[in-house]
Amino acid sequence: MSQDSKDNESVFLDKVRRTLDDSVDNLDARTLSQLTQARHRALGKAGSKPCLHRRRFWFSLAGLGTAAAVVALAIFLARDLSGPDRYSAIEDVEILAASENPEFFANMEFYAWLAEEMDDAG
Amino acid sequence: MLDSSQSTERFLASVERRAFRMAQIATNSTDDALDIVQEAMLNLVKRYGARPEEDLKPLFYRILVNSIRDWYRRTRVRNRWRSWLQTIGKADDTEALASIESFPDPAGHNPEDQAIIDDSVAALDTALRTLPPRQQQAFLLRAWEGLSVRETAVAMRCSSGSVKTHYSRAVRTLQKLLEDHWP
């Protein structure tokens, strides 16, 4: 790379940085307030330690509910889909619901197998 | 002397606005960007809250990049399901369709946001959004956030060589896209 190109790139990058910095400086009050609240929530939530057995109970309950929903959906989809499409649909459900209950998806293969077994049996 | 929670709060306050803009550029959605930043903050505090402040930056951006990648995956799946519903949907479940259609289109623009930023920012945002996600991330982390190649590789979970490739391609593309706007 020639010296001119390097200089041009350096000027360009300075301009990019300044523009991005301007965009941060011009964030509206509502967004700034929401960011502050988000920070406080993150620090507050991390500081609170709920009772472990209660947490496990709710995880189990949420896991059962989600499992039932996924199995029902997988069976519904399996009526019309076959082969890879079928597994793709199950993966989609996994991704969509991942933010709800991440622990559940450690067992995703099991639920895919269960859906297939129930379908074969039915 | 600051305790770890104070130093973590100070760190988060120092990066939250830039992190928000990174997520906003990636998602083109203020609400999604706020969710992503909050999730990243929470995960950082939970997992690494006790780490020294100087370690937090690459860790935080690693979490943020991961959250943005999850957002891309979820959005892709939602769009696929939307297409599927449109192909099979005989409008017999308009409620479900409407709720899925309410998800933001990553390729679209948010007029509300565009109105409050000036032309240069808008042009740059538009150019950045044309980059593939990995190039966009490598560029913002290196050029704006000032992470080293190694720190960027940690944040993006890839090799230093990949970071250099993504970054140089991003610079070339942006220069070309913005040459008319920034002669």
CSV table of C-alpha atoms in Angstrom, one decimal:
chain,number,residue,atom,x,y,z
A,1,MET,CA,0.0,0.0,0.0
A,2,SER,CA,1.4,3.4,-1.0
A,3,GLN,CA,1.9,6.3,1.4
A,4,ASP,CA,-0.9,8.2,-0.3
A,5,SER,CA,-3.3,5.3,0.2
A,6,LYS,CA,-2.3,5.0,3.8
A,7,ASP,CA,-2.9,8.7,4.3
A,8,ASN,CA,-6.3,8.5,2.6
A,9,GLU,CA,-7.3,5.6,4.7
A,10,SER,CA,-6.2,7.4,7.9
A,11,VAL,CA,-8.2,10.5,7.0
A,12,PHE,CA,-11.2,8.3,6.1
A,13,LEU,CA,-11.0,6.4,9.3
A,14,ASP,CA,-10.8,9.6,11.4
A,15,LYS,CA,-13.9,10.9,9.6
A,16,VAL,CA,-15.7,7.6,10.4
A,17,ARG,CA,-14.7,7.8,14.1
A,18,ARG,CA,-15.8,11.4,14.4
A,19,THR,CA,-19.1,10.6,12.7
A,20,LEU,CA,-19.8,7.7,14.9
A,21,ASP,CA,-18.8,9.7,18.0
A,22,ASP,CA,-21.2,12.4,16.9
A,23,SER,CA,-24.0,9.9,16.6
A,24,VAL,CA,-23.3,8.7,20.2
A,25,ASP,CA,-23.2,12.3,21.4
A,26,ASN,CA,-26.6,13.0,19.7
A,27,LEU,CA,-28.4,10.1,21.2
A,28,ASP,CA,-31.8,11.3,22.4
A,29,ALA,CA,-32.6,11.6,26.1
A,30,ARG,CA,-35.1,8.7,26.0
A,31,THR,CA,-32.5,6.3,24.7
A,32,LEU,CA,-29.9,7.5,27.2
A,33,SER,CA,-32.3,7.0,30.0
A,34,GLN,CA,-33.2,3.5,28.8
A,35,LEU,CA,-29.5,2.6,28.6
A,36,THR,CA,-29.0,3.8,32.2
A,37,GLN,CA,-32.0,1.8,33.4
A,38,ALA,CA,-30.7,-1.2,31.5
A,39,ARG,CA,-27.3,-0.9,33.2
A,40,HIS,CA,-28.9,-0.6,36.7
A,41,ARG,CA,-31.2,-3.5,36.0
A,42,ALA,CA,-28.2,-5.6,34.9
A,43,LEU,CA,-26.2,-4.7,38.0
A,44,GLY,CA,-29.3,-5.2,40.2
A,45,LYS,CA,-30.3,-8.6,38.8
A,46,ALA,CA,-26.8,-9.9,38.9
A,47,GLY,CA,-26.7,-9.0,42.6
A,48,SER,CA,-29.9,-10.8,43.5
A,49,LYS,CA,-29.5,-14.5,44.2
A,50,PRO,CA,-32.9,-16.2,44.2
A,51,CYS,CA,-33.4,-19.3,46.3
A,52,LEU,CA,-31.9,-22.2,44.2
A,53,HIS,CA,-34.8,-24.7,44.7
A,54,ARG,CA,-37.3,-22.1,43.7
A,55,ARG,CA,-35.4,-21.3,40.6
A,56,ARG,CA,-35.1,-24.9,39.7
A,57,PHE,CA,-38.9,-25.3,40.2
A,58,TRP,CA,-39.6,-22.5,37.8
A,59,PHE,CA,-37.0,-23.8,35.3
A,60,SER,CA,-38.6,-27.2,35.4
A,61,LEU,CA,-42.1,-25.8,35.0
A,62,ALA,CA,-41.0,-23.6,32.1
A,63,GLY,CA,-39.1,-26.5,30.6
A,64,LEU,CA,-42.2,-28.7,30.7
A,65,GLY,CA,-44.4,-26.1,29.2
A,66,THR,CA,-42.0,-25.4,26.4
A,67,ALA,CA,-41.4,-29.1,25.8
A,68,ALA,CA,-45.1,-29.7,25.4
A,69,ALA,CA,-45.4,-26.8,23.0
A,70,VAL,CA,-42.4,-27.9,20.9
A,71,VAL,CA,-43.6,-31.5,20.7
A,72,ALA,CA,-47.1,-30.4,19.7
A,73,LEU,CA,-45.6,-28.1,17.1
A,74,ALA,CA,-43.2,-30.7,15.8
A,75,ILE,CA,-46.0,-33.3,15.4
A,76,PHE,CA,-48.1,-30.7,13.6
A,77,LEU,CA,-45.3,-29.9,11.2
A,78,ALA,CA,-44.4,-33.5,10.7
A,79,ARG,CA,-47.7,-34.0,9.0
A,80,ASP,CA,-46.6,-32.1,6.0
A,81,LEU,CA,-42.9,-32.2,6.1
A,82,SER,CA,-40.4,-34.9,5.6
A,83,GLY,CA,-36.6,-35.5,5.7
A,84,PRO,CA,-34.4,-32.5,6.4
A,85,ASP,CA,-37.3,-30.0,6.4
A,86,ARG,CA,-38.7,-31.6,9.4
A,87,TYR,CA,-35.5,-31.2,11.4
A,88,SER,CA,-35.1,-27.7,10.1
A,89,ALA,CA,-38.5,-26.8,11.5
A,90,ILE,CA,-37.5,-28.2,14.9
A,91,GLU,CA,-34.3,-26.2,14.8
A,92,ASP,CA,-36.3,-23.1,14.0
A,93,VAL,CA,-38.4,-23.6,17.1
A,94,GLU,CA,-35.3,-24.0,19.1
A,95,ILE,CA,-33.8,-20.7,17.9
A,96,LEU,CA,-37.0,-18.7,18.3
A,97,ALA,CA,-37.6,-19.8,21.8
A,98,ALA,CA,-33.9,-19.8,22.9
A,99,SER,CA,-34.3,-16.5,24.8
A,100,GLU,CA,-37.1,-18.0,26.8
A,101,ASN,CA,-35.4,-21.0,28.3
A,102,PRO,CA,-31.9,-21.8,27.2
A,103,GLU,CA,-31.6,-24.9,29.5
A,104,PHE,CA,-34.4,-26.6,27.7
A,105,PHE,CA,-32.5,-26.7,24.4
A,106,ALA,CA,-29.7,-28.8,25.8
A,107,ASN,CA,-32.3,-31.6,25.4
A,108,MET,CA,-33.4,-30.6,22.0
A,109,GLU,CA,-32.3,-33.8,20.3
A,110,PHE,CA,-34.4,-35.8,22.8
A,111,TYR,CA,-37.5,-33.8,21.9
A,112,ALA,CA,-36.8,-34.3,18.1
A,113,TRP,CA,-36.5,-38.0,18.7
A,114,LEU,CA,-39.7,-38.0,20.9
A,115,ALA,CA,-41.6,-36.3,18.1
A,116,GLU,CA,-40.4,-38.8,15.6
A,117,GLU,CA,-41.3,-41.7,17.9
A,118,MET,CA,-44.8,-40.4,18.5
A,119,ASP,CA,-45.3,-39.8,14.9
A,120,ASP,CA,-44.2,-43.4,14.0
A,121,ALA,CA,-46.4,-44.8,16.7
A,122,GLY,CA,-49.4,-42.7,15.6
B,1,MET,CA,-10.5,2.3,46.0
B,2,LEU,CA,-13.4,1.1,43.9
B,3,ASP,CA,-15.0,-2.3,44.6
B,4,SER,CA,-15.7,-4.6,41.7
B,5,SER,CA,-19.4,-3.6,41.3
B,6,GLN,CA,-18.4,0.1,41.1
B,7,SER,CA,-15.7,-0.6,38.6
B,8,THR,CA,-18.0,-2.7,36.5
B,9,GLU,CA,-20.7,0.0,36.6
B,10,ARG,CA,-18.1,2.5,35.5
B,11,PHE,CA,-17.0,0.3,32.7
B,12,LEU,CA,-20.5,-0.3,31.5
B,13,ALA,CA,-21.3,3.4,31.6
B,14,SER,CA,-18.2,4.0,29.5
B,15,VAL,CA,-19.2,1.5,26.7
B,16,GLU,CA,-23.0,1.4,26.7
B,17,ARG,CA,-23.6,4.1,24.2
B,18,ARG,CA,-21.2,2.8,21.6
B,19,ALA,CA,-22.4,-0.8,22.2
B,20,PHE,CA,-25.9,0.5,21.6
B,21,ARG,CA,-24.9,2.1,18.4
B,22,MET,CA,-23.2,-1.1,17.2
B,23,ALA,CA,-26.3,-3.1,18.0
B,24,GLN,CA,-28.5,-0.5,16.4
B,25,ILE,CA,-26.4,-0.5,13.2
B,26,ALA,CA,-26.6,-4.3,13.1
B,27,THR,CA,-30.3,-4.6,13.8
B,28,ASN,CA,-31.7,-1.3,12.5
B,29,SER,CA,-34.0,-1.3,15.5
B,30,THR,CA,-33.7,0.8,18.6
B,31,ASP,CA,-35.7,-1.6,20.7
B,32,ASP,CA,-33.8,-4.6,19.7
B,33,ALA,CA,-30.5,-2.8,20.2
B,34,LEU,CA,-31.5,-1.9,23.7
B,35,ASP,CA,-32.5,-5.5,24.5
B,36,ILE,CA,-29.2,-6.7,23.1
B,37,VAL,CA,-27.1,-4.3,25.1
B,38,GLN,CA,-29.1,-5.1,28.3
B,39,GLU,CA,-28.6,-8.8,27.8
B,40,ALA,CA,-24.9,-8.2,27.2
B,41,MET,CA,-24.6,-6.1,30.3
B,42,LEU,CA,-26.4,-8.7,32.4
B,43,ASN,CA,-24.3,-11.6,31.1
B,44,LEU,CA,-21.1,-9.6,31.7
B,45,VAL,CA,-22.0,-8.8,35.3
B,46,LYS,CA,-23.1,-12.4,36.0
B,47,ARG,CA,-20.1,-14.1,34.4
B,48,TYR,CA,-17.3,-11.7,34.7
B,49,GLY,CA,-18.3,-9.1,37.3
B,50,ALA,CA,-15.4,-9.8,39.5
B,51,ARG,CA,-12.8,-9.5,36.8
B,52,PRO,CA,-10.4,-6.5,36.8
B,53,GLU,CA,-11.8,-3.6,34.8
B,54,GLU,CA,-9.0,-3.9,32.1
B,55,ASP,CA,-10.2,-7.4,31.2
B,56,LEU,CA,-13.8,-6.4,30.7
B,57,LYS,CA,-13.7,-4.8,27.3
B,58,PRO,CA,-13.0,-7.8,25.0
B,59,LEU,CA,-15.2,-10.0,27.2
B,60,PHE,CA,-18.1,-7.5,26.9
B,61,TYR,CA,-17.7,-7.2,23.2
B,62,ARG,CA,-17.5,-11.0,22.9
B,63,ILE,CA,-20.9,-11.2,24.6
B,64,LEU,CA,-22.3,-8.4,22.5
B,65,VAL,CA,-21.2,-9.9,19.2
B,66,ASN,CA,-22.7,-13.2,20.3
B,67,SER,CA,-26.0,-11.6,21.2
B,68,ILE,CA,-26.1,-9.8,17.8
B,69,ARG,CA,-25.3,-13.1,16.1
B,70,ASP,CA,-28.2,-14.7,17.9
B,71,TRP,CA,-30.4,-11.8,16.8
B,72,TYR,CA,-29.5,-12.5,13.2
B,73,ARG,CA,-30.3,-16.2,13.6
B,74,ARG,CA,-33.7,-15.5,15.2
B,75,THR,CA,-34.5,-12.9,12.5
B,76,ARG,CA,-33.6,-15.2,9.7
B,77,VAL,CA,-35.8,-17.9,11.2
B,78,ARG,CA,-38.7,-15.5,11.8
B,79,ASN,CA,-38.5,-14.4,8.2
B,80,ARG,CA,-38.4,-18.0,7.0
B,81,TRP,CA,-41.5,-18.8,9.1
B,82,ARG,CA,-43.2,-15.7,7.8
B,83,SER,CA,-42.6,-16.8,4.2
B,84,TRP,CA,-43.9,-20.3,5.2
B,85,LEU,CA,-47.0,-18.8,6.7
B,86,GLN,CA,-47.6,-16.7,3.6
B,87,THR,CA,-47.3,-19.7,1.4
B,88,ILE,CA,-49.7,-21.9,3.4
B,89,GLY,CA,-51.7,-19.2,5.0
B,90,LYS,CA,-55.1,-18.9,3.6
B,91,ALA,CA,-55.5,-15.9,5.9
B,92,ASP,CA,-57.2,-18.3,8.4
B,93,ASP,CA,-54.8,-17.2,11.1
B,94,THR,CA,-54.3,-13.5,10.5
B,95,GLU,CA,-53.6,-12.8,14.1
B,96,ALA,CA,-50.5,-15.0,14.1
B,97,LEU,CA,-49.4,-13.6,10.8
B,98,ALA,CA,-49.7,-10.1,12.0
B,99,SER,CA,-47.7,-10.7,15.1
B,100,ILE,CA,-44.9,-12.3,13.1
B,101,GLU,CA,-45.0,-9.5,10.6
B,102,SER,CA,-44.5,-7.0,13.3
B,103,PHE,CA,-40.9,-8.1,13.7
B,104,PRO,CA,-38.5,-5.5,12.2
B,105,ASP,CA,-37.1,-6.0,8.7
B,106,PRO,CA,-33.3,-5.9,9.0
B,107,ALA,CA,-32.9,-4.6,5.5
B,108,GLY,CA,-35.4,-1.8,6.1
B,109,HIS,CA,-34.9,1.6,7.6
B,110,ASN,CA,-36.4,3.1,10.7
B,111,PRO,CA,-37.7,6.6,9.8
B,112,GLU,CA,-37.9,7.7,13.4
B,113,ASP,CA,-34.2,7.1,13.9
B,114,GLN,CA,-33.2,8.4,10.5
B,115,ALA,CA,-34.9,11.8,11.3
B,116,ILE,CA,-32.8,12.5,14.3
B,117,ILE,CA,-29.4,11.8,12.9
B,118,ASP,CA,-27.6,14.0,10.4
B,119,ASP,CA,-26.7,13.2,6.8
B,120,SER,CA,-23.2,12.0,7.5
B,121,VAL,CA,-24.4,9.6,10.2
B,122,ALA,CA,-27.2,8.4,8.0
B,123,ALA,CA,-24.9,7.8,5.1
B,124,LEU,CA,-22.4,6.0,7.3
B,125,ASP,CA,-25.1,3.9,8.9
B,126,THR,CA,-26.4,2.9,5.5
B,127,ALA,CA,-23.0,2.0,4.2
B,128,LEU,CA,-22.2,0.0,7.3
B,129,ARG,CA,-25.5,-1.9,7.0
B,130,THR,CA,-24.5,-3.1,3.5
B,131,LEU,CA,-21.5,-4.9,4.9
B,132,PRO,CA,-21.7,-8.6,5.8
B,133,PRO,CA,-22.2,-8.8,9.6
B,134,ARG,CA,-18.6,-10.1,10.3
B,135,GLN,CA,-17.1,-7.3,8.3
B,136,GLN,CA,-19.3,-4.8,10.1
B,137,GLN,CA,-18.3,-6.1,13.5
B,138,ALA,CA,-14.6,-6.3,12.7
B,139,PHE,CA,-14.6,-2.8,11.4
B,140,LEU,CA,-16.5,-1.2,14.3
B,141,LEU,CA,-14.5,-3.1,16.9
B,142,ARG,CA,-11.1,-2.2,15.3
B,143,ALA,CA,-11.7,1.2,13.9
B,144,TRP,CA,-14.1,2.7,16.4
B,145,GLU,CA,-13.8,0.8,19.6
B,146,GLY,CA,-10.0,0.6,19.2
B,147,LEU,CA,-9.7,-3.2,20.0
B,148,SER,CA,-6.4,-4.8,18.9
B,149,VAL,CA,-6.5,-7.5,16.2
B,150,ARG,CA,-6.1,-10.1,19.0
B,151,GLU,CA,-8.9,-8.6,21.2
B,152,THR,CA,-11.2,-8.4,18.2
B,153,ALA,CA,-10.5,-12.0,17.4
B,154,VAL,CA,-11.4,-12.9,21.0
B,155,ALA,CA,-14.6,-10.9,20.7
B,156,MET,CA,-15.5,-12.4,17.3
B,157,ARG,CA,-14.4,-16.0,18.2
B,158,CYS,CA,-12.2,-16.2,15.0
B,159,SER,CA,-8.6,-16.1,14.1
B,160,SER,CA,-6.5,-12.9,13.9
B,161,GLY,CA,-6.1,-13.5,10.1
B,162,SER,CA,-9.9,-13.5,9.7
B,163,VAL,CA,-10.1,-10.3,11.6
B,164,LYS,CA,-7.5,-8.7,9.3
B,165,THR,CA,-9.4,-9.9,6.2
B,166,HIS,CA,-12.8,-8.8,7.4
B,167,TYR,CA,-11.4,-5.4,8.4
B,168,SER,CA,-9.5,-4.6,5.2
B,169,ARG,CA,-12.5,-5.7,3.0
B,170,ALA,CA,-14.8,-3.5,5.1
B,171,VAL,CA,-12.5,-0.5,4.8
B,172,ARG,CA,-12.3,-0.9,1.0
B,173,THR,CA,-16.0,-1.3,0.7
B,174,LEU,CA,-16.8,1.7,2.9
B,175,GLN,CA,-14.4,3.9,1.1
B,176,LYS,CA,-16.0,3.1,-2.2
B,177,LEU,CA,-19.5,3.5,-0.9
B,178,LEU,CA,-18.8,6.8,0.8
B,179,GLU,CA,-16.5,8.4,-1.8
B,180,ASP,CA,-19.3,10.5,-3.2
B,181,HIS,CA,-20.6,11.5,0.2
B,182,TRP,CA,-17.2,12.2,1.7
B,183,PRO,CA,-15.0,13.3,-1.2
